[in-house]
Amino acid sequence: MLRPHAEQLYADELAMLAKRDDLPRPPGWRLSPQAVVTYLLGDGDAITPKYIGPRRLIEVAVATLATDRALLLLGVPGTAKTWVSEHLAAAISGDSTLLVQGTAGTPEEAIRYGWNYARLLAEGPSAGALVPSPVMRAMRTGTIARVEELTRVPSDVQDTFITILSEKVLPVPELGDEVQAVKGFNVIATANDRDRGVNELSSALRRRFNTVVLPVPASADEEVDIVARRVTEMGRALELPEVPDSIVEIRRAVTIFRELREGVTADGRTKLKTPSGTLSTAEAISVMTSGVSLAAHFGDGVVRAADVAAGIRGAVVRDPVSDAVIWREYLETVVREREGWQDFYRAAREAE
């Protein structure tokens, strides 16, 4: 598989935690809340960290899921909302696949249920003709359902969750029946309010969620650590040829992204114009993974400035007019004058 689910990729770690976990577990949970947090943040030994950030945020998220309130992970693009959501579901339920992908065209059936229309025409409404949604399946099995990009879902469809989250019941009026949630059921939703196409949550729905805001990495060192770990993991998953440590170029990419994202250089001396893109940690990971591939397949096996310069420019310049001007000004006023960055300056100019 190109990209195994979290419960498959980290099956050994989950089994190890379950074996040594002697703390109380909420109904339907495979691990105790303490063990779930350890799985997400690592233990400094056999359990690798899946998320690098404030411990308290993960503790609040896990504690929320142990109650009757759903969890909303909120943050700007690239703050690992989906990543955290998947690993929480894997640790709690052993299954992260009960997923609803929110889009502007997500229908109500994706949250409630649909019908096998061949059987519906042949038999009329029946249990056999009903096609359960991931949310309905999670309610029946007492597991976690995930909803990606909840704010992209039309507002009237979002409100389908109100009865599910408040009453823990999904009515099926066509059959004169209902599905009552088994203990262990809950919902993890992700959302951001920076992209286009955002539909605000109604106050009634927002009250049913406990919101945890995932921040951008607090420091450059923390972001470098995140990018380095994920690039290494993705390189193994994609079976890229192994290359020597690329920490120098990772730190350079992170520095560029942070400075342009924050609108000021790291030393605070020069104010910068901010481009239209988000320049997230996830984009830095993508740029560096591409750089590793270029170095391995078309270079000398060492990640150099030329391997990442074009990728960084592509991440920065989303608007070919305004962003291109911002990038050129950054190159000329910051990169060109920065000691030890001449190789990157030349590579970036050649990539234009």
GROMACS .gro file of C-alpha atoms in nm:
model
  352
    1MET     CA    1   0.000   0.000   0.000
    2LEU     CA    2   0.121   0.347  -0.084
    3ARG     CA    3  -0.017   0.499   0.233
    4PRO     CA    4  -0.130   0.255   0.508
    5HIS     CA    5  -0.380   0.375   0.765
    6ALA     CA    6  -0.240   0.479   1.103
    7GLU     CA    7  -0.366   0.164   1.276
    8GLN     CA    8  -0.181  -0.045   1.018
    9LEU     CA    9   0.140   0.156   1.006
   10TYR     CA   10   0.172   0.178   1.384
   11ALA     CA   11   0.011  -0.155   1.474
   12ASP     CA   12   0.313  -0.266   1.679
   13GLU     CA   13   0.312   0.051   1.888
   14LEU     CA   14  -0.062   0.028   1.949
   15ALA     CA   15  -0.030  -0.337   2.052
   16MET     CA   16   0.258  -0.254   2.285
   17LEU     CA   17   0.062   0.024   2.452
   18ALA     CA   18  -0.249  -0.195   2.488
   19LYS     CA   19  -0.045  -0.474   2.649
   20ARG     CA   20   0.110  -0.255   2.917
   21ASP     CA   21  -0.189  -0.024   2.968
   22ASP     CA   22  -0.349  -0.097   3.306
   23LEU     CA   23  -0.535   0.232   3.350
   24PRO     CA   24  -0.916   0.264   3.326
   25ARG     CA   25  -1.051   0.280   2.972
   26PRO     CA   26  -1.374   0.455   2.872
   27PRO     CA   27  -1.639   0.221   2.727
   28GLY     CA   28  -1.547   0.109   2.378
   29TRP     CA   29  -1.191   0.244   2.393
   30ARG     CA   30  -0.892   0.026   2.311
   31LEU     CA   31  -0.655   0.235   2.521
   32SER     CA   32  -0.684   0.453   2.828
   33PRO     CA   33  -0.679   0.830   2.777
   34GLN     CA   34  -0.323   0.842   2.917
   35ALA     CA   35  -0.207   0.578   2.668
   36VAL     CA   36  -0.374   0.763   2.379
   37VAL     CA   37  -0.180   1.078   2.469
   38THR     CA   38   0.142   0.874   2.491
   39TYR     CA   39   0.071   0.729   2.147
   40LEU     CA   40   0.026   1.079   1.999
   41LEU     CA   41   0.322   1.245   2.172
   42GLY     CA   42   0.562   0.951   2.212
   43ASP     CA   43   0.742   0.827   2.521
   44GLY     CA   44   1.102   0.903   2.426
   45ASP     CA   45   1.166   0.534   2.362
   46ALA     CA   46   0.964   0.281   2.165
   47ILE     CA   47   0.662   0.503   2.097
   48THR     CA   48   0.741   0.760   1.829
   49PRO     CA   49   0.579   1.105   1.845
   50LYS     CA   50   0.302   1.155   1.589
   51TYR     CA   51   0.240   1.517   1.687
   52ILE     CA   52   0.487   1.774   1.813
   53GLY     CA   53   0.318   2.051   2.003
   54PRO     CA   54   0.164   2.148   2.337
   55ARG     CA   55   0.081   1.841   2.545
   56ARG     CA   56  -0.216   2.012   2.703
   57LEU     CA   57  -0.393   2.048   2.369
   58ILE     CA   58  -0.380   1.674   2.308
   59GLU     CA   59  -0.491   1.604   2.665
   60VAL     CA   60  -0.792   1.834   2.619
   61ALA     CA   61  -0.876   1.665   2.287
   62VAL     CA   62  -0.860   1.316   2.437
   63ALA     CA   63  -1.055   1.419   2.748
   64THR     CA   64  -1.326   1.566   2.523
   65LEU     CA   65  -1.367   1.239   2.335
   66ALA     CA   66  -1.414   1.057   2.667
   67THR     CA   67  -1.725   1.269   2.727
   68ASP     CA   68  -2.045   1.307   2.525
   69ARG     CA   69  -1.914   1.612   2.337
   70ALA     CA   70  -1.768   1.590   1.989
   71LEU     CA   71  -1.424   1.731   1.905
   72LEU     CA   72  -1.354   2.007   1.652
   73LEU     CA   73  -0.990   2.049   1.554
   74LEU     CA   74  -0.953   2.402   1.424
   75GLY     CA   75  -0.649   2.566   1.269
   76VAL     CA   76  -0.497   2.720   0.961
   77PRO     CA   77  -0.408   2.484   0.676
   78GLY     CA   78  -0.108   2.264   0.746
   79THR     CA   79  -0.135   2.244   1.125
   80ALA     CA   80  -0.177   1.863   1.126
   81LYS     CA   81  -0.553   1.858   1.193
   82THR     CA   82  -0.615   1.558   0.969
   83TRP     CA   83  -0.303   1.384   1.098
   84VAL     CA   84  -0.410   1.425   1.461
   85SER     CA   85  -0.767   1.322   1.379
   86GLU     CA   86  -0.653   1.000   1.214
   87HIS     CA   87  -0.421   0.903   1.496
   88LEU     CA   88  -0.680   0.977   1.764
   89ALA     CA   89  -0.930   0.749   1.588
   90ALA     CA   90  -0.666   0.478   1.542
   91ALA     CA   91  -0.566   0.483   1.908
   92ILE     CA   92  -0.919   0.501   2.050
   93SER     CA   93  -1.111   0.275   1.811
   94GLY     CA   94  -0.846   0.089   1.614
   95ASP     CA   95  -1.012   0.216   1.298
   96SER     CA   96  -0.953   0.554   1.133
   97THR     CA   97  -1.139   0.474   0.810
   98LEU     CA   98  -1.492   0.589   0.904
   99LEU     CA   99  -1.445   0.917   0.721
  100VAL     CA  100  -1.672   1.178   0.565
  101GLN     CA  101  -1.485   1.415   0.334
  102GLY     CA  102  -1.650   1.753   0.346
  103THR     CA  103  -1.690   1.946   0.021
  104ALA     CA  104  -1.931   2.203  -0.119
  105GLY     CA  105  -2.119   1.912  -0.276
  106THR     CA  106  -2.140   1.683   0.028
  107PRO     CA  107  -2.502   1.558   0.046
  108GLU     CA  108  -2.701   1.478   0.357
  109GLU     CA  109  -2.679   1.107   0.266
  110ALA     CA  110  -2.304   1.112   0.328
  111ILE     CA  111  -2.375   1.183   0.695
  112ARG     CA  112  -2.701   0.992   0.748
  113TYR     CA  113  -2.755   0.707   0.501
  114GLY     CA  114  -2.832   0.637   0.137
  115TRP     CA  115  -3.011   0.369  -0.060
  116ASN     CA  116  -2.922   0.092  -0.301
  117TYR     CA  117  -3.169   0.207  -0.563
  118ALA     CA  118  -3.187  -0.127  -0.747
  119ARG     CA  119  -3.300  -0.298  -0.427
  120LEU     CA  120  -3.513   0.000  -0.328
  121LEU     CA  121  -3.710  -0.027  -0.654
  122ALA     CA  122  -3.736  -0.404  -0.625
  123GLU     CA  123  -3.815  -0.433  -0.253
  124GLY     CA  124  -3.921  -0.089  -0.139
  125PRO     CA  125  -3.760   0.063   0.172
  126SER     CA  126  -3.589  -0.215   0.367
  127ALA     CA  127  -3.289  -0.271   0.589
  128GLY     CA  128  -3.119  -0.452   0.302
  129ALA     CA  129  -3.162  -0.157   0.066
  130LEU     CA  130  -3.022   0.094   0.315
  131VAL     CA  131  -2.658   0.200   0.265
  132PRO     CA  132  -2.512   0.320   0.597
  133SER     CA  133  -2.288   0.623   0.607
  134PRO     CA  134  -1.955   0.614   0.794
  135VAL     CA  135  -2.128   0.801   1.078
  136MET     CA  136  -2.406   0.543   1.102
  137ARG     CA  137  -2.151   0.260   1.103
  138ALA     CA  138  -1.957   0.434   1.380
  139MET     CA  139  -2.278   0.468   1.584
  140ARG     CA  140  -2.355   0.098   1.543
  141THR     CA  141  -2.004  -0.017   1.638
  142GLY     CA  142  -1.926   0.237   1.909
  143THR     CA  143  -1.627   0.386   1.730
  144ILE     CA  144  -1.498   0.725   1.616
  145ALA     CA  145  -1.631   0.887   1.299
  146ARG     CA  146  -1.417   1.153   1.130
  147VAL     CA  147  -1.536   1.452   0.929
  148GLU     CA  148  -1.280   1.639   0.722
  149GLU     CA  149  -1.330   2.008   0.640
  150LEU     CA  150  -1.663   2.045   0.815
  151THR     CA  151  -1.689   2.414   0.721
  152ARG     CA  152  -1.683   2.325   0.351
  153VAL     CA  153  -2.009   2.133   0.392
  154PRO     CA  154  -2.324   2.337   0.315
  155SER     CA  155  -2.481   2.479   0.631
  156ASP     CA  156  -2.809   2.286   0.598
  157VAL     CA  157  -2.616   1.959   0.563
  158GLN     CA  158  -2.392   2.045   0.861
  159ASP     CA  159  -2.699   2.067   1.082
  160THR     CA  160  -2.770   1.699   1.017
  161PHE     CA  161  -2.520   1.641   1.296
  162ILE     CA  162  -2.726   1.824   1.559
  163THR     CA  163  -2.957   1.533   1.645
  164ILE     CA  164  -2.676   1.281   1.612
  165LEU     CA  165  -2.451   1.470   1.855
  166SER     CA  166  -2.716   1.580   2.103
  167GLU     CA  167  -2.945   1.275   2.118
  168LYS     CA  168  -2.692   1.013   1.998
  169VAL     CA  169  -2.968   0.884   1.771
  170LEU     CA  170  -3.005   0.871   1.394
  171PRO     CA  171  -3.372   0.837   1.289
  172VAL     CA  172  -3.459   0.627   0.984
  173PRO     CA  173  -3.820   0.738   0.922
  174GLU     CA  174  -3.855   0.534   0.600
  175LEU     CA  175  -3.827   0.217   0.811
  176GLY     CA  176  -3.995   0.353   1.123
  177ASP     CA  177  -3.669   0.283   1.302
  178GLU     CA  178  -3.364   0.452   1.447
  179VAL     CA  179  -2.999   0.379   1.515
  180GLN     CA  180  -2.891   0.440   1.873
  181ALA     CA  181  -2.521   0.502   1.926
  182VAL     CA  182  -2.324   0.235   2.110
  183LYS     CA  183  -2.092   0.351   2.389
  184GLY     CA  184  -1.760   0.461   2.243
  185PHE     CA  185  -1.913   0.652   1.954
  186ASN     CA  186  -1.801   1.008   1.897
  187VAL     CA  187  -1.711   1.246   1.615
  188ILE     CA  188  -1.384   1.424   1.535
  189ALA     CA  189  -1.424   1.707   1.284
  190THR     CA  190  -1.159   1.930   1.132
  191ALA     CA  191  -1.205   2.281   0.996
  192ASN     CA  192  -1.019   2.596   0.904
  193ASP     CA  193  -1.147   2.946   0.844
  194ARG     CA  194  -0.874   3.064   0.609
  195ASP     CA  195  -0.969   2.899   0.279
  196ARG     CA  196  -1.239   3.000   0.037
  197GLY     CA  197  -1.572   2.822   0.047
  198VAL     CA  198  -1.607   2.832   0.425
  199ASN     CA  199  -1.956   2.790   0.572
  200GLU     CA  200  -1.984   2.908   0.931
  201LEU     CA  201  -2.115   2.654   1.179
  202SER     CA  202  -2.452   2.735   1.330
  203SER     CA  203  -2.447   2.824   1.698
  204ALA     CA  204  -2.653   2.510   1.773
  205LEU     CA  205  -2.397   2.287   1.604
  206ARG     CA  206  -2.094   2.467   1.745
  207ARG     CA  207  -2.230   2.410   2.099
  208ARG     CA  208  -2.212   2.036   2.037
  209PHE     CA  209  -1.838   2.052   1.973
  210ASN     CA  210  -1.550   2.125   2.204
  211THR     CA  211  -1.301   2.322   1.992
  212VAL     CA  212  -0.927   2.268   2.014
  213VAL     CA  213  -0.717   2.509   1.808
  214LEU     CA  214  -0.398   2.353   1.671
  215PRO     CA  215  -0.135   2.628   1.637
  216VAL     CA  216   0.150   2.664   1.392
  217PRO     CA  217   0.479   2.543   1.544
  218ALA     CA  218   0.589   2.782   1.817
  219SER     CA  219   0.955   2.801   1.717
  220ALA     CA  220   1.175   2.743   1.416
  221ASP     CA  221   1.351   2.454   1.591
  222GLU     CA  222   1.019   2.283   1.658
  223GLU     CA  223   0.911   2.325   1.296
  224VAL     CA  224   1.246   2.196   1.169
  225ASP     CA  225   1.204   1.888   1.390
  226ILE     CA  226   0.854   1.825   1.254
  227VAL     CA  227   0.962   1.864   0.891
  228ALA     CA  228   1.270   1.643   0.937
  229ARG     CA  229   1.068   1.363   1.098
  230ARG     CA  230   0.793   1.367   0.839
  231VAL     CA  231   1.030   1.387   0.543
  232THR     CA  232   1.214   1.082   0.677
  233GLU     CA  233   0.888   0.892   0.729
  234MET     CA  234   0.756   0.983   0.386
  235GLY     CA  235   1.085   0.889   0.223
  236ARG     CA  236   1.059   0.542   0.374
  237ALA     CA  237   0.692   0.506   0.279
  238LEU     CA  238   0.765   0.609  -0.082
  239GLU     CA  239   1.079   0.392  -0.086
  240LEU     CA  240   1.295   0.681  -0.199
  241PRO     CA  241   1.669   0.614  -0.210
  242GLU     CA  242   1.824   0.710   0.121
  243VAL     CA  243   2.011   1.041   0.116
  244PRO     CA  244   2.243   1.194   0.374
  245ASP     CA  245   2.104   1.426   0.640
  246SER     CA  246   1.930   1.722   0.473
  247ILE     CA  247   1.888   1.930   0.788
  248VAL     CA  248   2.067   2.234   0.641
  249GLU     CA  249   1.818   2.271   0.357
  250ILE     CA  250   1.526   2.186   0.586
  251ARG     CA  251   1.624   2.467   0.821
  252ARG     CA  252   1.661   2.705   0.527
  253ALA     CA  253   1.316   2.614   0.387
  254VAL     CA  254   1.156   2.652   0.730
  255THR     CA  255   1.325   2.990   0.779
  256ILE     CA  256   1.192   3.117   0.446
  257PHE     CA  257   0.840   2.994   0.513
  258ARG     CA  258   0.829   3.139   0.865
  259GLU     CA  259   0.967   3.477   0.762
  260LEU     CA  260   0.727   3.519   0.472
  261ARG     CA  261   0.438   3.383   0.679
  262GLU     CA  262   0.503   3.623   0.967
  263GLY     CA  263   0.600   3.922   0.753
  264VAL     CA  264   0.933   3.985   0.924
  265THR     CA  265   1.283   3.839   0.915
  266ALA     CA  266   1.399   3.612   1.197
  267ASP     CA  267   1.611   3.889   1.350
  268GLY     CA  268   1.314   4.127   1.347
  269ARG     CA  269   1.502   4.394   1.151
  270THR     CA  270   1.325   4.379   0.815
  271LYS     CA  271   0.953   4.384   0.750
  272LEU     CA  272   0.835   4.171   0.459
  273LYS     CA  273   0.528   4.153   0.239
  274THR     CA  274   0.322   3.838   0.295
  275PRO     CA  275   0.229   3.626  -0.008
  276SER     CA  276  -0.121   3.492  -0.067
  277GLY     CA  277  -0.038   3.128   0.018
  278THR     CA  278  -0.045   2.980   0.368
  279LEU     CA  279   0.318   2.855   0.362
  280SER     CA  280   0.231   2.586   0.612
  281THR     CA  281   0.447   2.319   0.770
  282ALA     CA  282   0.274   2.065   0.548
  283GLU     CA  283   0.390   2.256   0.239
  284ALA     CA  284   0.746   2.265   0.374
  285ILE     CA  285   0.731   1.887   0.415
  286SER     CA  286   0.610   1.850   0.057
  287VAL     CA  287   0.886   2.077  -0.078
  288MET     CA  288   1.156   1.889   0.110
  289THR     CA  289   1.024   1.545   0.011
  290SER     CA  290   1.038   1.655  -0.353
  291GLY     CA  291   1.390   1.785  -0.293
  292VAL     CA  292   1.497   1.449  -0.152
  293SER     CA  293   1.356   1.276  -0.461
  294LEU     CA  294   1.540   1.516  -0.695
  295ALA     CA  295   1.869   1.468  -0.509
  296ALA     CA  296   1.834   1.090  -0.506
  297HIS     CA  297   1.727   1.039  -0.867
  298PHE     CA  298   1.883   1.332  -1.056
  299GLY     CA  299   2.158   1.464  -0.828
  300ASP     CA  300   2.454   1.332  -0.639
  301GLY     CA  301   2.249   1.197  -0.348
  302VAL     CA  302   2.293   1.507  -0.133
  303VAL     CA  303   2.007   1.756  -0.095
  304ARG     CA  304   2.132   2.094  -0.212
  305ALA     CA  305   1.984   2.438  -0.266
  306ALA     CA  306   1.907   2.364  -0.630
  307ASP     CA  307   1.692   2.067  -0.527
  308VAL     CA  308   1.455   2.277  -0.314
  309ALA     CA  309   1.465   2.626  -0.466
  310ALA     CA  310   1.205   2.561  -0.738
  311GLY     CA  311   0.974   2.388  -0.491
  312ILE     CA  312   0.993   2.677  -0.247
  313ARG     CA  313   0.922   2.926  -0.525
  314GLY     CA  314   0.621   2.718  -0.631
  315ALA     CA  315   0.486   2.722  -0.275
  316VAL     CA  316   0.535   3.098  -0.239
  317VAL     CA  317   0.420   3.217  -0.581
  318ARG     CA  318   0.052   3.124  -0.603
  319ASP     CA  319  -0.053   3.449  -0.766
  320PRO     CA  320   0.179   3.490  -1.067
  321VAL     CA  321   0.162   3.869  -1.044
  322SER     CA  322   0.164   3.988  -0.682
  323ASP     CA  323   0.337   3.685  -0.527
  324ALA     CA  324   0.612   3.690  -0.791
  325VAL     CA  325   0.693   4.049  -0.693
  326ILE     CA  326   0.702   3.957  -0.323
  327TRP     CA  327   0.932   3.661  -0.391
  328ARG     CA  328   1.171   3.868  -0.602
  329GLU     CA  329   1.188   4.140  -0.332
  330TYR     CA  330   1.259   3.875  -0.067
  331LEU     CA  331   1.539   3.727  -0.276
  332GLU     CA  332   1.702   4.064  -0.340
  333THR     CA  333   1.663   4.223   0.004
  334VAL     CA  334   1.706   3.923   0.233
  335VAL     CA  335   1.846   3.612   0.066
  336ARG     CA  336   2.107   3.792  -0.142
  337GLU     CA  337   2.251   3.968   0.163
  338ARG     CA  338   2.237   3.670   0.402
  339GLU     CA  339   2.570   3.508   0.479
  340GLY     CA  340   2.600   3.153   0.353
  341TRP     CA  341   2.290   3.174   0.133
  342GLN     CA  342   2.452   3.262  -0.199
  343ASP     CA  343   2.401   2.910  -0.334
  344PHE     CA  344   2.030   2.934  -0.265
  345TYR     CA  345   2.010   3.283  -0.418
  346ARG     CA  346   2.167   3.160  -0.741
  347ALA     CA  347   1.947   2.849  -0.751
  348ALA     CA  348   1.631   3.053  -0.686
  349ARG     CA  349   1.715   3.302  -0.961
  350GLU     CA  350   1.782   3.018  -1.206
  351ALA     CA  351   1.444   2.863  -1.115
  352GLU     CA  352   1.252   3.176  -1.218
   0.00000   0.00000   0.00000
